[in-house]
Amino acid sequence: MSSATLDFFYDFASTYSYLAAMRIGRLAEAAGVQVRWKPFLLGPILKAQGYDTSPFNRYPEKGANMWRDMDRLAVRHGLPAVTRPKAFPANALLGARVATALNDACRPSFTQALFRAEFAEGRDIAQRETVREVLAGLGHFCDTALTDAEGTAAKERLRAVTQEAQALGIFGAPSFVTADRDIFWGNDRLEMALEHAVALAGRPRVRHA
Amino acid sequence: MSSATLDFFYDFASTYSYLAAMRIGRLAEAAGVQVRWKPFLLGPILKAQGYDTSPFNRYPEKGANMWRDMDRLAVRHGLPAVTRPKAFPANALLGARVATALNDACRPSFTQALFRAEFAEGRDIAQRETVREVLAGLGHFCDTALTDAEGTAAKERLRAVTQEAQALGIFGAPSFVTADRDIFWGNDRLEMALEHAVALAGRPRVRHA
């Protein structure tokens, strides 16, 4: 019997990634699942798959419904009221690089704080100042964190995780990937992904093609 | 205190409408909500909103994931294993007309039986013979039912429900609409829609198991 793990692929521009980021810690702890937080960039993957823009922008009815859904789910999950950022989807490159550069222990709290700035406070995470303030609020030494984030190692690592997501066949965020490479798409599937991760840890591994 | 109602808009070509159709009866009964079953045609609405084809077909990764998700949800909800019909999305016009023509008492059982033929047995519901056999299996006198379905009244009624869905801003199936015209999109939102319907009617909220 191996230990249960789950890869959590998220994009800082994604509203439902926000919900998942705020929920996954407690649920995974309760289920005994170790989560690997994997910030990636969904944009290039979607472009390669033939999408031109976010369906939430392309189809106004779908977009309006998504924000309404977010309002309701925030209440349901005990999160602050959702504030819609002016720029949506945000340019999440800097945030993703910072999250990538931080070590595994710091990544979750930074991720949650940046998502909160974006979707609870409605701030523009593309702004360097927003990212700086979030880092400072968490007690990081901002200059070092930002320098690391824009170094070659972080850029290459973010590119590698994005390529990994693409190779897995990920087409949306958040996506949860279990040890057998099964993809669970969306915040709504977090619980099922955790259940599957637990089930897998108790039996021999079989990989999906 | 009024009685709680919920409008259930579904399309026979939609996989998640199938899941909702199999689940809604029991859940609504437990919650004390009266459901109005409203078959409609999503195709014309999507076309008017700028969609060209089903995203499940346009984006292969998304389509593959949807079927995988269906497999898992069928297990979860105690439904037969999902069989993927060769023609997807199916031409659901005849089925929608028959469901429209049947009276309110017969509509749910026909809806479930036709969905079962499509997604549990993998049959082509565009075929008149499939619809006939489903009707016969439910004890209907098929010729009358099919004649009614292709009469002017049923055609106009189906068009009216489709226009109603469009006017409400529906962009996907299934959609659940509460008395305050709030739209809950997708099988995943059935429980929340029922809760909201109950809250609106002024009753205590649904208890979760």
GROMACS .gro file of N, CA and C in nm, chain A residues 16 49-52 58-59 61-62 65 68-69 72-73 76 169 171 182-185 188-189 192 195-196 208, chain B residues 16 49-52 58-59 61-62 65 68-69 72-73 76 169 171 182-185 188-189 192 195-196 208:
model
  162
   16TYR      N    1  -1.288   2.892  -1.069
   16TYR     CA    2  -1.312   2.767  -0.998
   16TYR      C    3  -1.184   2.708  -0.938
   49GLN      N    4  -0.543   2.370  -2.838
   49GLN     CA    5  -0.657   2.281  -2.858
   49GLN      C    6  -0.766   2.346  -2.944
   50GLY      N    7  -0.742   2.471  -2.985
   50GLY     CA    8  -0.835   2.535  -3.078
   50GLY      C    9  -0.930   2.635  -3.015
   51TYR      N   10  -0.918   2.658  -2.884
   51TYR     CA   11  -0.999   2.762  -2.821
   51TYR      C   12  -0.941   2.897  -2.860
   52ASP      N   13  -1.027   2.998  -2.876
   52ASP     CA   14  -0.973   3.130  -2.905
   52ASP      C   15  -0.976   3.223  -2.784
   58ARG      N   16  -1.669   3.467  -2.427
   58ARG     CA   17  -1.727   3.452  -2.559
   58ARG      C   18  -1.879   3.439  -2.554
   59TYR      N   19  -1.929   3.371  -2.452
   59TYR     CA   20  -2.072   3.349  -2.440
   59TYR      C   21  -2.125   3.422  -2.316
   61GLU      N   22  -2.410   3.473  -2.170
   61GLU     CA   23  -2.501   3.406  -2.078
   61GLU      C   24  -2.424   3.310  -1.987
   62LYS      N   25  -2.328   3.242  -2.046
   62LYS     CA   26  -2.247   3.147  -1.969
   62LYS      C   27  -2.162   3.221  -1.867
   65ASN      N   28  -2.376   3.349  -1.579
   65ASN     CA   29  -2.415   3.237  -1.493
   65ASN      C   30  -2.298   3.191  -1.407
   68ARG      N   31  -2.271   3.425  -1.111
   68ARG     CA   32  -2.383   3.396  -1.021
   68ARG      C   33  -2.353   3.269  -0.942
   69ASP      N   34  -2.301   3.170  -1.011
   69ASP     CA   35  -2.265   3.043  -0.946
   69ASP      C   36  -2.156   3.066  -0.842
   72ARG      N   37  -2.298   3.209  -0.526
   72ARG     CA   38  -2.367   3.109  -0.444
   72ARG      C   39  -2.268   3.015  -0.376
   73LEU      N   40  -2.164   2.972  -0.452
   73LEU     CA   41  -2.069   2.876  -0.396
   73LEU      C   42  -1.984   2.940  -0.287
   76ARG      N   43  -2.184   2.912   0.015
   76ARG     CA   44  -2.187   2.771   0.053
   76ARG      C   45  -2.059   2.725   0.122
  169GLY      N   46  -0.342   1.577  -2.116
  169GLY     CA   47  -0.471   1.598  -2.180
  169GLY      C   48  -0.560   1.693  -2.102
  171PHE      N   49  -0.755   2.016  -2.010
  171PHE     CA   50  -0.821   2.113  -2.098
  171PHE      C   51  -0.893   2.221  -2.019
  182ASP      N   52  -0.565   0.964  -1.412
  182ASP     CA   53  -0.706   0.994  -1.436
  182ASP      C   54  -0.728   1.142  -1.404
  183ILE      N   55  -0.799   1.212  -1.495
  183ILE     CA   56  -0.820   1.356  -1.477
  183ILE      C   57  -0.961   1.384  -1.427
  184PHE      N   58  -0.970   1.457  -1.319
  184PHE     CA   59  -1.098   1.504  -1.265
  184PHE      C   60  -1.101   1.653  -1.287
  185TRP      N   61  -1.195   1.699  -1.367
  185TRP     CA   62  -1.199   1.840  -1.406
  185TRP      C   63  -1.300   1.918  -1.324
  188ASP      N   64  -1.602   2.105  -0.879
  188ASP     CA   65  -1.709   2.011  -0.845
  188ASP      C   66  -1.661   1.867  -0.833
  189ARG      N   67  -1.544   1.836  -0.887
  189ARG     CA   68  -1.495   1.698  -0.885
  189ARG      C   69  -1.386   1.674  -0.781
  192MET      N   70  -1.457   1.369  -0.553
  192MET     CA   71  -1.443   1.241  -0.624
  192MET      C   72  -1.297   1.210  -0.651
  195GLU      N   73  -1.146   1.081  -0.334
  195GLU     CA   74  -1.191   0.943  -0.311
  195GLU      C   75  -1.114   0.845  -0.397
  196HIS      N   76  -1.094   0.884  -0.523
  196HIS     CA   77  -1.023   0.796  -0.615
  196HIS      C   78  -0.876   0.782  -0.574
  208HIS      N   79  -0.391   0.477  -1.687
  208HIS     CA   80  -0.477   0.499  -1.805
  208HIS      C   81  -0.392   0.548  -1.920
  225TYR      N   82  -2.567   1.496  -1.950
  225TYR     CA   83  -2.592   1.534  -1.811
  225TYR      C   84  -2.742   1.555  -1.784
  258GLN      N   85  -2.648   3.186  -2.997
  258GLN     CA   86  -2.550   3.245  -2.905
  258GLN      C   87  -2.408   3.238  -2.961
  259GLY      N   88  -2.395   3.180  -3.081
  259GLY     CA   89  -2.265   3.182  -3.147
  259GLY      C   90  -2.185   3.052  -3.137
  260TYR      N   91  -2.244   2.949  -3.076
  260TYR     CA   92  -2.176   2.820  -3.075
  260TYR      C   93  -2.191   2.757  -3.214
  261ASP      N   94  -2.092   2.683  -3.257
  261ASP     CA   95  -2.109   2.615  -3.385
  261ASP      C   96  -2.137   2.466  -3.368
  267ARG      N   97  -1.606   1.939  -3.044
  267ARG     CA   98  -1.505   2.032  -3.095
  267ARG      C   99  -1.372   2.014  -3.024
  268TYR      N  100  -1.377   1.985  -2.896
  268TYR     CA  101  -1.254   1.970  -2.817
  268TYR      C  102  -1.243   1.826  -2.767
  270GLU      N  103  -1.032   1.645  -2.602
  270GLU     CA  104  -0.994   1.618  -2.463
  270GLU      C  105  -1.115   1.636  -2.371
  271LYS      N  106  -1.192   1.740  -2.399
  271LYS     CA  107  -1.310   1.769  -2.318
  271LYS      C  108  -1.414   1.660  -2.336
  274ASN      N  109  -1.309   1.339  -2.160
  274ASN     CA  110  -1.324   1.355  -2.016
  274ASN      C  111  -1.472   1.347  -1.974
  277ARG      N  112  -1.573   0.984  -1.959
  277ARG     CA  113  -1.510   0.924  -1.840
  277ARG      C  114  -1.587   0.966  -1.715
  278ASP      N  115  -1.625   1.094  -1.711
  278ASP     CA  116  -1.703   1.147  -1.599
  278ASP      C  117  -1.839   1.078  -1.591
  281ARG      N  118  -1.808   0.739  -1.434
  281ARG     CA  119  -1.794   0.746  -1.288
  281ARG      C  120  -1.925   0.784  -1.221
  282LEU      N  121  -1.997   0.880  -1.279
  282LEU     CA  122  -2.121   0.927  -1.216
  282LEU      C  123  -2.230   0.820  -1.223
  285ARG      N  124  -2.169   0.605  -0.936
  285ARG     CA  125  -2.203   0.680  -0.816
  285ARG      C  126  -2.354   0.686  -0.792
  378GLY      N  127  -3.237   3.301  -2.082
  378GLY     CA  128  -3.091   3.308  -2.086
  378GLY      C  129  -3.025   3.173  -2.068
  380PHE      N  130  -2.832   2.846  -2.155
  380PHE     CA  131  -2.723   2.826  -2.251
  380PHE      C  132  -2.669   2.683  -2.247
  391ASP      N  133  -3.402   3.226  -1.138
  391ASP     CA  134  -3.259   3.199  -1.120
  391ASP      C  135  -3.227   3.068  -1.193
  392ILE      N  136  -3.119   3.069  -1.269
  392ILE     CA  137  -3.083   2.951  -1.348
  392ILE      C  138  -2.970   2.874  -1.282
  393PHE      N  139  -2.992   2.746  -1.259
  393PHE     CA  140  -2.888   2.657  -1.208
  393PHE      C  141  -2.852   2.563  -1.322
  394TRP      N  142  -2.730   2.570  -1.368
  394TRP     CA  143  -2.688   2.495  -1.486
  394TRP      C  144  -2.616   2.366  -1.448
  397ASP      N  145  -2.482   1.884  -1.179
  397ASP     CA  146  -2.412   1.911  -1.053
  397ASP      C  147  -2.485   2.014  -0.966
  398ARG      N  148  -2.574   2.092  -1.024
  398ARG     CA  149  -2.642   2.197  -0.947
  398ARG      C  150  -2.785   2.160  -0.908
  401MET      N  151  -2.858   2.215  -0.533
  401MET     CA  152  -2.864   2.356  -0.495
  401MET      C  153  -2.992   2.421  -0.548
  404GLU      N  154  -3.275   2.323  -0.320
  404GLU     CA  155  -3.265   2.399  -0.195
  404GLU      C  156  -3.319   2.540  -0.213
  405HIS      N  157  -3.280   2.600  -0.326
  405HIS     CA  158  -3.323   2.737  -0.352
  405HIS      C  159  -3.475   2.742  -0.373
  417HIS      N  160  -2.938   1.771   0.443
  417HIS     CA  161  -2.846   1.681   0.374
  417HIS      C  162  -2.827   1.556   0.457
   0.00000   0.00000   0.00000
